[in-house]
């Protein structure tokens, strides 16, 4: 069966319910996918069992009236979006370094490879947006530097200055 034909069948299957997605006898979708069952998850990425999401799929006439904390994305200033993103990256990196635990070496969440990626992404974001951050740039740079130093300390074989996570964007960290 040609690959593009199978792809069309998968795309057409997106309108099926998620119950059909779990049923291997649902029809041509399974024959089109064959052994590549992982493709089915991509085809059904937009489908959900609406009964399990009570309240989330209902149309709300005034979402702001239901929750005063809800804001339209278009109303949020770019600086706030960048800052929130940086704080999320910072928090995730700290978790991956094990800094949320009393003993970081024994943290079940410690993953230095993931921490490296998060710190590098944070360094790129902070460096690229520093001119727009104003007063927020200093504390974000300080937090980034602290994470870079914590990473160096946590590494079994620390890299030389300039080779650590994010140092390609920030320069060497001492």
XYZ file of N, CA and C in Angstrom:
522
model
N 0.858 -1.186 0.000
C 0.000 0.000 0.000
C 0.892 1.234 0.000
N 0.687 2.204 -0.872
C 1.521 3.404 -0.927
C 1.432 4.196 0.366
N 2.545 4.792 0.746
C 2.608 5.549 1.992
C 1.641 6.717 2.005
N 1.549 7.459 0.895
C 0.676 8.630 0.900
C -0.784 8.219 1.030
N -1.161 7.054 0.474
C -2.538 6.593 0.584
C -2.866 6.272 2.046
N -1.935 5.599 2.715
C -2.143 5.303 4.129
C -2.229 6.569 4.957
N -1.434 7.576 4.576
C -1.471 8.830 5.321
C -2.830 9.491 5.177
N -3.389 9.454 3.964
C -4.713 10.046 3.770
C -5.744 9.332 4.622
N -5.628 8.050 4.724
C -6.572 7.313 5.557
C -6.426 7.716 7.015
N -5.201 7.890 7.468
C -4.993 8.298 8.853
C -5.561 9.686 9.092
N -5.313 10.592 8.155
C -5.831 11.947 8.322
C -7.343 11.940 8.336
N -7.957 11.129 7.508
C -9.409 11.047 7.484
C -9.952 10.425 8.752
N -9.128 9.679 9.455
C -9.572 9.009 10.670
C -9.612 9.939 11.864
N -9.147 11.154 11.731
C -9.115 12.056 12.870
C -10.495 12.362 13.417
N -11.528 12.186 12.628
C -12.867 12.482 13.098
C -13.484 11.327 13.859
N -12.797 10.221 13.982
C -13.306 9.099 14.754
C -13.244 9.445 16.237
N -13.997 8.731 17.037
C -13.944 8.945 18.478
C -12.716 8.258 19.026
N -12.316 8.613 20.237
C -11.147 7.971 20.816
C -11.452 6.532 21.183
N -12.726 6.173 21.352
C -13.067 4.774 21.577
C -12.710 3.961 20.340
N -12.945 4.515 19.146
C -12.548 3.843 17.911
C -11.034 3.706 17.841
N -10.324 4.680 18.366
C -8.866 4.648 18.315
C -8.312 3.495 19.120
N -9.012 3.104 20.171
C -8.551 2.019 21.021
C -8.990 0.659 20.497
N -9.891 0.614 19.527
C -10.427 -0.622 18.991
C -9.651 -1.002 17.738
N -8.886 -2.073 17.792
C -8.062 -2.466 16.653
C -8.893 -2.949 15.474
N -10.165 -3.182 15.668
C -11.016 -3.620 14.570
C -11.786 -2.459 13.980
N -11.369 -1.238 14.249
C -12.109 -0.049 13.840
C -12.167 0.134 12.338
N -11.377 -0.545 11.575
C -11.506 -0.415 10.137
C -10.184 -0.157 9.455
N -10.220 0.620 8.374
C -9.049 0.783 7.514
C -7.874 1.488 8.166
N -8.093 2.167 9.291
C -6.979 2.849 9.948
C -5.904 1.845 10.331
N -6.321 0.728 10.932
C -5.336 -0.251 11.379
C -4.648 -0.926 10.212
N -5.382 -1.187 9.134
C -4.729 -1.820 7.993
C -3.765 -0.858 7.312
N -4.070 0.435 7.356
C -3.178 1.425 6.748
C -1.908 1.593 7.560
N -2.030 1.484 8.869
C -0.881 1.703 9.741
C 0.015 0.481 9.769
N -0.590 -0.698 9.793
C 0.204 -1.919 9.853
C 1.005 -1.970 11.133
N 2.300 -2.213 11.034
C 3.145 -2.340 12.219
C 3.495 -0.995 12.832
N 3.310 0.086 12.107
C 3.677 1.410 12.619
C 2.594 2.016 13.486
N 2.257 1.364 14.584
C 1.171 1.829 15.443
C 1.452 3.184 16.065
N 2.725 3.554 16.175
C 3.055 4.852 16.749
C 2.486 5.989 15.911
N 2.269 5.773 14.623
C 1.687 6.804 13.766
C 0.251 7.098 14.150
N -0.425 6.102 14.715
C -1.817 6.304 15.088
C -1.938 7.361 16.173
N -0.984 7.389 17.096
C -1.047 8.407 18.143
C -0.928 9.802 17.553
N -0.154 9.948 16.474
C -0.074 11.244 15.811
C -1.381 11.582 15.114
N -2.012 10.585 14.519
C -3.255 10.829 13.805
C -4.374 11.214 14.751
N -4.331 10.697 15.972
C -5.391 10.967 16.923
C -4.989 12.000 17.963
N -3.948 12.762 17.701
C -3.473 13.751 18.670
C -4.539 14.779 18.995
N -5.413 15.085 18.071
C -6.434 16.094 18.316
C -7.738 15.543 18.831
N -7.865 14.221 18.953
C -9.122 13.652 19.420
C -9.038 13.377 20.900
N -10.154 13.569 21.582
C -10.223 13.317 23.012
C -11.563 12.697 23.340
N -11.631 12.039 24.458
C -12.891 11.535 24.960
C -13.541 12.677 25.722
N -14.491 13.351 25.094
C -15.063 14.558 25.677
C -15.767 14.300 27.000
N -16.248 13.082 27.226
C -16.926 12.790 28.482
C -15.952 12.871 29.652
N -14.677 12.631 29.402
C -13.702 12.669 30.484
C -13.206 14.082 30.776
N -13.608 15.039 29.969
C -13.165 16.414 30.152
C -14.348 17.312 30.503
N -15.172 16.858 31.404
C -16.371 17.626 31.728
C -16.001 19.038 32.145
N -16.674 19.968 31.550
C -16.439 21.369 31.843
C -15.400 22.012 30.954
N -14.447 21.238 30.451
C -13.393 21.817 29.626
C -13.845 22.047 28.195
N -14.789 21.247 27.738
C -15.227 21.381 26.357
C -16.509 22.184 26.226
N -17.131 22.515 27.343
C -18.363 23.299 27.295
C -18.040 24.729 26.912
N -18.879 25.304 26.075
C -18.694 26.707 25.715
C -19.081 27.582 26.891
N -18.201 28.475 27.254
C -18.509 29.437 28.303
C -18.688 30.781 27.643
N -19.793 31.425 27.948
C -20.087 32.716 27.326
C -19.098 33.779 27.788
N -18.754 33.772 29.067
C -17.847 34.784 29.614
C -16.795 34.106 30.484
N -15.715 33.612 29.895
C -14.697 32.947 30.700
C -14.052 33.873 31.719
N -13.944 35.150 31.417
C -13.346 36.083 32.371
C -14.226 36.237 33.598
N -15.529 36.145 33.424
C -16.435 36.260 34.562
C -16.324 35.036 35.459
N -16.027 33.881 34.882
C -15.900 32.663 35.663
C -14.623 32.673 36.499
N -13.558 33.213 35.985
C -12.279 33.253 36.684
C -11.593 34.584 36.384
N -11.539 35.477 37.362
C -10.938 36.788 37.105
C -9.439 36.721 36.804
N -8.780 35.579 37.085
C -7.352 35.440 36.811
C -7.064 35.120 35.342
N -8.086 34.715 34.590
C -7.902 34.351 33.189
C -7.741 35.607 32.352
N -6.687 35.606 31.516
C -6.432 36.744 30.627
C -6.264 36.235 29.215
N -6.679 37.042 28.284
C -6.466 36.704 26.883
C -4.977 36.833 26.568
N -4.452 35.911 25.804
C -3.032 35.918 25.468
C -2.627 37.204 24.761
N -3.506 37.734 23.948
C -3.206 38.966 23.213
C -3.046 40.167 24.136
N -3.588 40.082 25.348
C -3.518 41.197 26.297
C -2.254 41.178 27.151
N -1.508 40.082 27.121
C -0.325 39.947 27.973
C 0.877 40.554 27.257
N 1.580 41.489 27.910
C 2.756 42.110 27.285
C 3.862 41.077 27.029
N 4.626 41.299 25.979
C 5.700 40.380 25.595
C 6.702 40.176 26.732
N 7.011 41.231 27.464
C 7.976 41.120 28.565
C 7.476 40.128 29.607
N 6.188 40.136 29.873
C 5.628 39.211 30.855
C 5.678 37.772 30.339
N 5.391 37.566 29.078
C 5.464 36.224 28.496
C 6.900 35.709 28.566
N 7.861 36.545 28.203
C 9.275 36.149 28.235
C 9.706 35.843 29.666
N 9.324 36.698 30.605
C 9.712 36.506 32.002
C 9.108 35.232 32.569
N 7.835 34.993 32.294
C 7.197 33.768 32.787
C 7.851 32.532 32.186
N 8.189 32.605 30.920
C 8.867 31.479 30.270
C 10.220 31.226 30.921
N 10.950 32.289 31.198
C 12.262 32.160 31.835
C 12.131 31.563 33.233
N 11.137 32.006 33.980
C 10.931 31.479 35.333
C 10.572 29.996 35.272
N 9.764 29.603 34.289
C 9.417 28.188 34.149
C 10.652 27.361 33.799
N 11.478 27.851 32.880
C 12.713 27.148 32.535
C 13.641 27.055 33.741
N 13.720 28.135 34.504
C 14.564 28.168 35.692
C 14.096 27.142 36.722
N 12.800 27.121 36.970
C 12.239 26.188 37.949
C 12.446 24.746 37.514
N 12.209 24.469 36.237
C 12.388 23.110 35.734
C 13.854 22.685 35.825
N 14.767 23.583 35.507
C 16.195 23.265 35.598
C 16.599 22.987 37.043
N 16.083 23.777 37.968
C 16.390 23.559 39.383
C 15.887 22.188 39.835
N 14.697 21.803 39.390
C 14.166 20.474 39.715
C 15.070 19.387 39.148
N 15.488 19.548 37.899
C 16.324 18.530 37.247
C 17.723 18.462 37.855
N 18.148 19.538 38.489
C 19.424 19.521 39.211
C 19.263 18.934 40.611
N 18.020 18.714 41.014
C 17.749 18.167 42.338
C 17.735 19.206 43.431
N 17.699 20.478 43.083
C 17.798 21.542 44.078
C 16.556 21.680 44.946
N 15.461 21.050 44.562
C 14.243 21.119 45.368
C 14.283 20.120 46.522
N 15.211 19.174 46.472
C 15.329 18.156 47.510
C 16.321 18.588 48.575
N 16.175 17.995 49.749
C 17.127 18.290 50.822
C 18.524 17.818 50.437
N 18.592 16.655 49.784
C 19.867 16.130 49.304
C 19.783 16.013 47.784
N 20.319 16.999 47.056
C 20.215 16.978 45.592
C 20.761 15.708 44.945
N 21.787 15.097 45.557
C 22.369 13.884 44.983
C 21.401 12.707 45.012
N 20.453 12.730 45.929
C 19.496 11.630 46.079
C 18.121 11.957 45.508
N 17.975 13.071 44.847
C 16.677 13.476 44.302
C 16.213 12.507 43.214
N 14.948 12.070 43.284
C 14.435 11.185 42.230
C 14.236 11.915 40.901
N 14.250 13.231 40.927
C 14.033 14.028 39.723
C 15.335 14.488 39.070
N 16.441 14.149 39.668
C 17.733 14.618 39.152
C 18.034 13.995 37.789
N 18.306 14.855 36.829
C 18.624 14.420 35.466
C 19.478 15.522 34.845
N 20.778 15.345 34.890
C 21.694 16.390 34.437
C 21.610 16.648 32.937
N 21.281 15.638 32.161
C 21.136 15.847 30.721
C 19.953 16.777 30.443
N 18.841 16.544 31.122
C 17.671 17.420 30.973
C 17.977 18.816 31.516
N 18.694 18.882 32.628
C 19.052 20.181 33.210
C 19.909 20.982 32.235
N 20.828 20.317 31.569
C 21.688 20.988 30.579
C 20.835 21.619 29.484
N 19.865 20.891 28.984
C 18.998 21.408 27.921
C 18.199 22.617 28.392
N 17.641 22.520 29.580
C 16.838 23.619 30.116
C 17.689 24.862 30.365
N 18.878 24.675 30.911
C 19.766 25.808 31.181
C 20.210 26.460 29.876
N 20.497 25.655 28.871
C 20.895 26.210 27.573
C 19.747 26.994 26.949
N 18.533 26.460 27.035
C 17.363 27.176 26.505
C 17.142 28.480 27.266
N 17.305 28.438 28.577
C 17.159 29.641 29.394
C 18.211 30.675 29.014
N 19.442 30.241 28.831
C 20.518 31.165 28.453
C 20.215 31.827 27.120
N 19.734 31.063 26.164
C 19.382 31.629 24.864
C 18.260 32.639 24.973
N 17.242 32.313 25.759
C 16.106 33.221 25.931
C 16.527 34.508 26.629
N 17.247 34.380 27.721
C 17.660 35.564 28.487
C 18.610 36.437 27.670
N 19.552 35.826 26.988
C 20.510 36.591 26.186
C 19.821 37.299 25.025
N 18.951 36.591 24.335
C 18.284 37.168 23.164
C 17.289 38.257 23.528
N 16.721 38.185 24.724
C 15.680 39.146 25.090
C 16.121 40.151 26.142
N 17.395 40.188 26.485
C 17.881 41.065 27.556
C 17.507 42.525 27.334
N 17.586 43.001 26.115
C 17.290 44.410 25.851
C 15.825 44.758 26.101
N 14.946 43.769 26.057
C 13.523 44.025 26.257
C 13.092 43.839 27.705
N 13.918 43.185 28.512
C 13.521 42.807 29.863
C 13.648 43.925 30.886
N 14.409 44.944 30.592
C 14.541 46.062 31.524
C 15.056 45.614 32.876
N 14.316 45.954 33.937
C 14.720 45.622 35.304
C 14.718 44.123 35.582
N 14.007 43.351 34.773
C 13.935 41.906 34.988
C 15.199 41.192 34.518
N 15.980 41.813 33.658
C 17.150 41.150 33.078
C 18.178 40.763 34.139
N 18.466 41.644 35.073
C 19.474 41.372 36.104
C 19.154 40.145 36.940
N 17.964 40.085 37.563
C 17.635 38.896 38.356
C 17.601 37.606 37.529
N 17.157 37.694 36.288
C 17.141 36.496 35.449
C 18.558 36.038 35.132
N 19.461 36.982 34.864
C 20.867 36.622 34.625
C 21.486 36.000 35.874
N 21.166 36.572 37.047
C 21.693 36.022 38.299
C 21.201 34.595 38.522
N 19.904 34.370 38.278
C 19.348 33.024 38.428
C 19.980 32.046 37.457
N 20.184 32.490 36.235
C 20.832 31.655 35.220
C 22.248 31.292 35.654
N 22.994 32.283 36.132
C 24.370 32.027 36.568
C 24.390 31.035 37.731
N 23.452 31.178 38.656
C 23.376 30.248 39.788
C 23.122 28.820 39.313
N 22.242 28.671 38.331
C 21.964 27.341 37.792
C 23.179 26.777 37.062
N 23.882 27.627 36.326
C 25.077 27.166 35.618
C 26.141 26.696 36.607
N 26.311 27.433 37.694
C 27.290 27.034 38.709
C 26.845 25.771 39.440
N 25.548 25.654 39.714
C 25.025 24.451 40.365
C 25.215 23.232 39.469
N 25.052 23.422 38.174
C 25.273 22.324 37.234
C 26.734 21.886 37.278
N 27.637 22.846 37.258
C 29.073 22.523 37.291
C 29.409 21.759 38.569
N 28.832 22.192 39.685
C 29.080 21.536 40.964
C 28.498 20.123 40.986
N 27.345 19.929 40.343
C 26.679 18.625 40.352
C 27.316 17.624 39.395
N 28.051 18.095 38.422
C 28.634 17.210 37.409
C 29.763 16.376 37.993
N 29.804 15.121 37.585
C 30.876 14.235 38.036
C 32.217 14.683 37.472
N 32.205 15.152 36.235
C 33.411 15.665 35.584
C 33.090 17.068 35.074
N 33.268 18.076 35.930
C 32.909 19.443 35.524
C 33.663 19.893 34.278
N 32.944 20.591 33.431
C 33.550 21.113 32.208
C 34.325 22.378 32.530
N 35.268 22.679 31.677
C 36.029 23.908 31.871
C 35.127 25.107 31.582
N 35.437 26.252 32.181
C 34.624 27.449 31.938
C 34.519 27.758 30.445
N 33.314 28.061 30.028
C 33.042 28.341 28.626
C 32.443 27.163 27.884
N 32.485 25.970 28.489
C 31.972 24.760 27.840
C 30.710 24.226 28.511
N 30.260 24.855 29.585
C 29.085 24.389 30.311
C 27.783 24.752 29.620
N 26.657 24.330 30.200
C 25.363 24.601 29.572
C 25.075 26.097 29.473
N 24.727 26.535 28.299
C 24.373 27.930 28.077
C 25.531 28.887 27.956
N 26.742 28.436 28.218
C 27.892 29.339 28.187
C 28.242 29.771 26.770
N 27.706 29.080 25.799
C 27.857 29.500 24.406
C 27.168 30.857 24.203
N 26.114 31.104 24.985
C 25.358 32.356 24.874
C 25.779 33.399 25.900
N 26.202 32.945 27.082
C 26.503 33.884 28.167
C 27.977 34.185 28.322
N 28.813 33.349 27.758
C 30.235 33.447 28.021
C 30.576 32.598 29.237
N 31.863 32.475 29.567
C 32.272 31.641 30.699
C 31.672 32.117 32.015
N 31.330 31.150 32.851
C 30.769 31.444 34.173
C 31.777 30.984 35.213
N 32.106 31.863 36.131
C 33.102 31.565 37.166
C 32.436 31.402 38.493
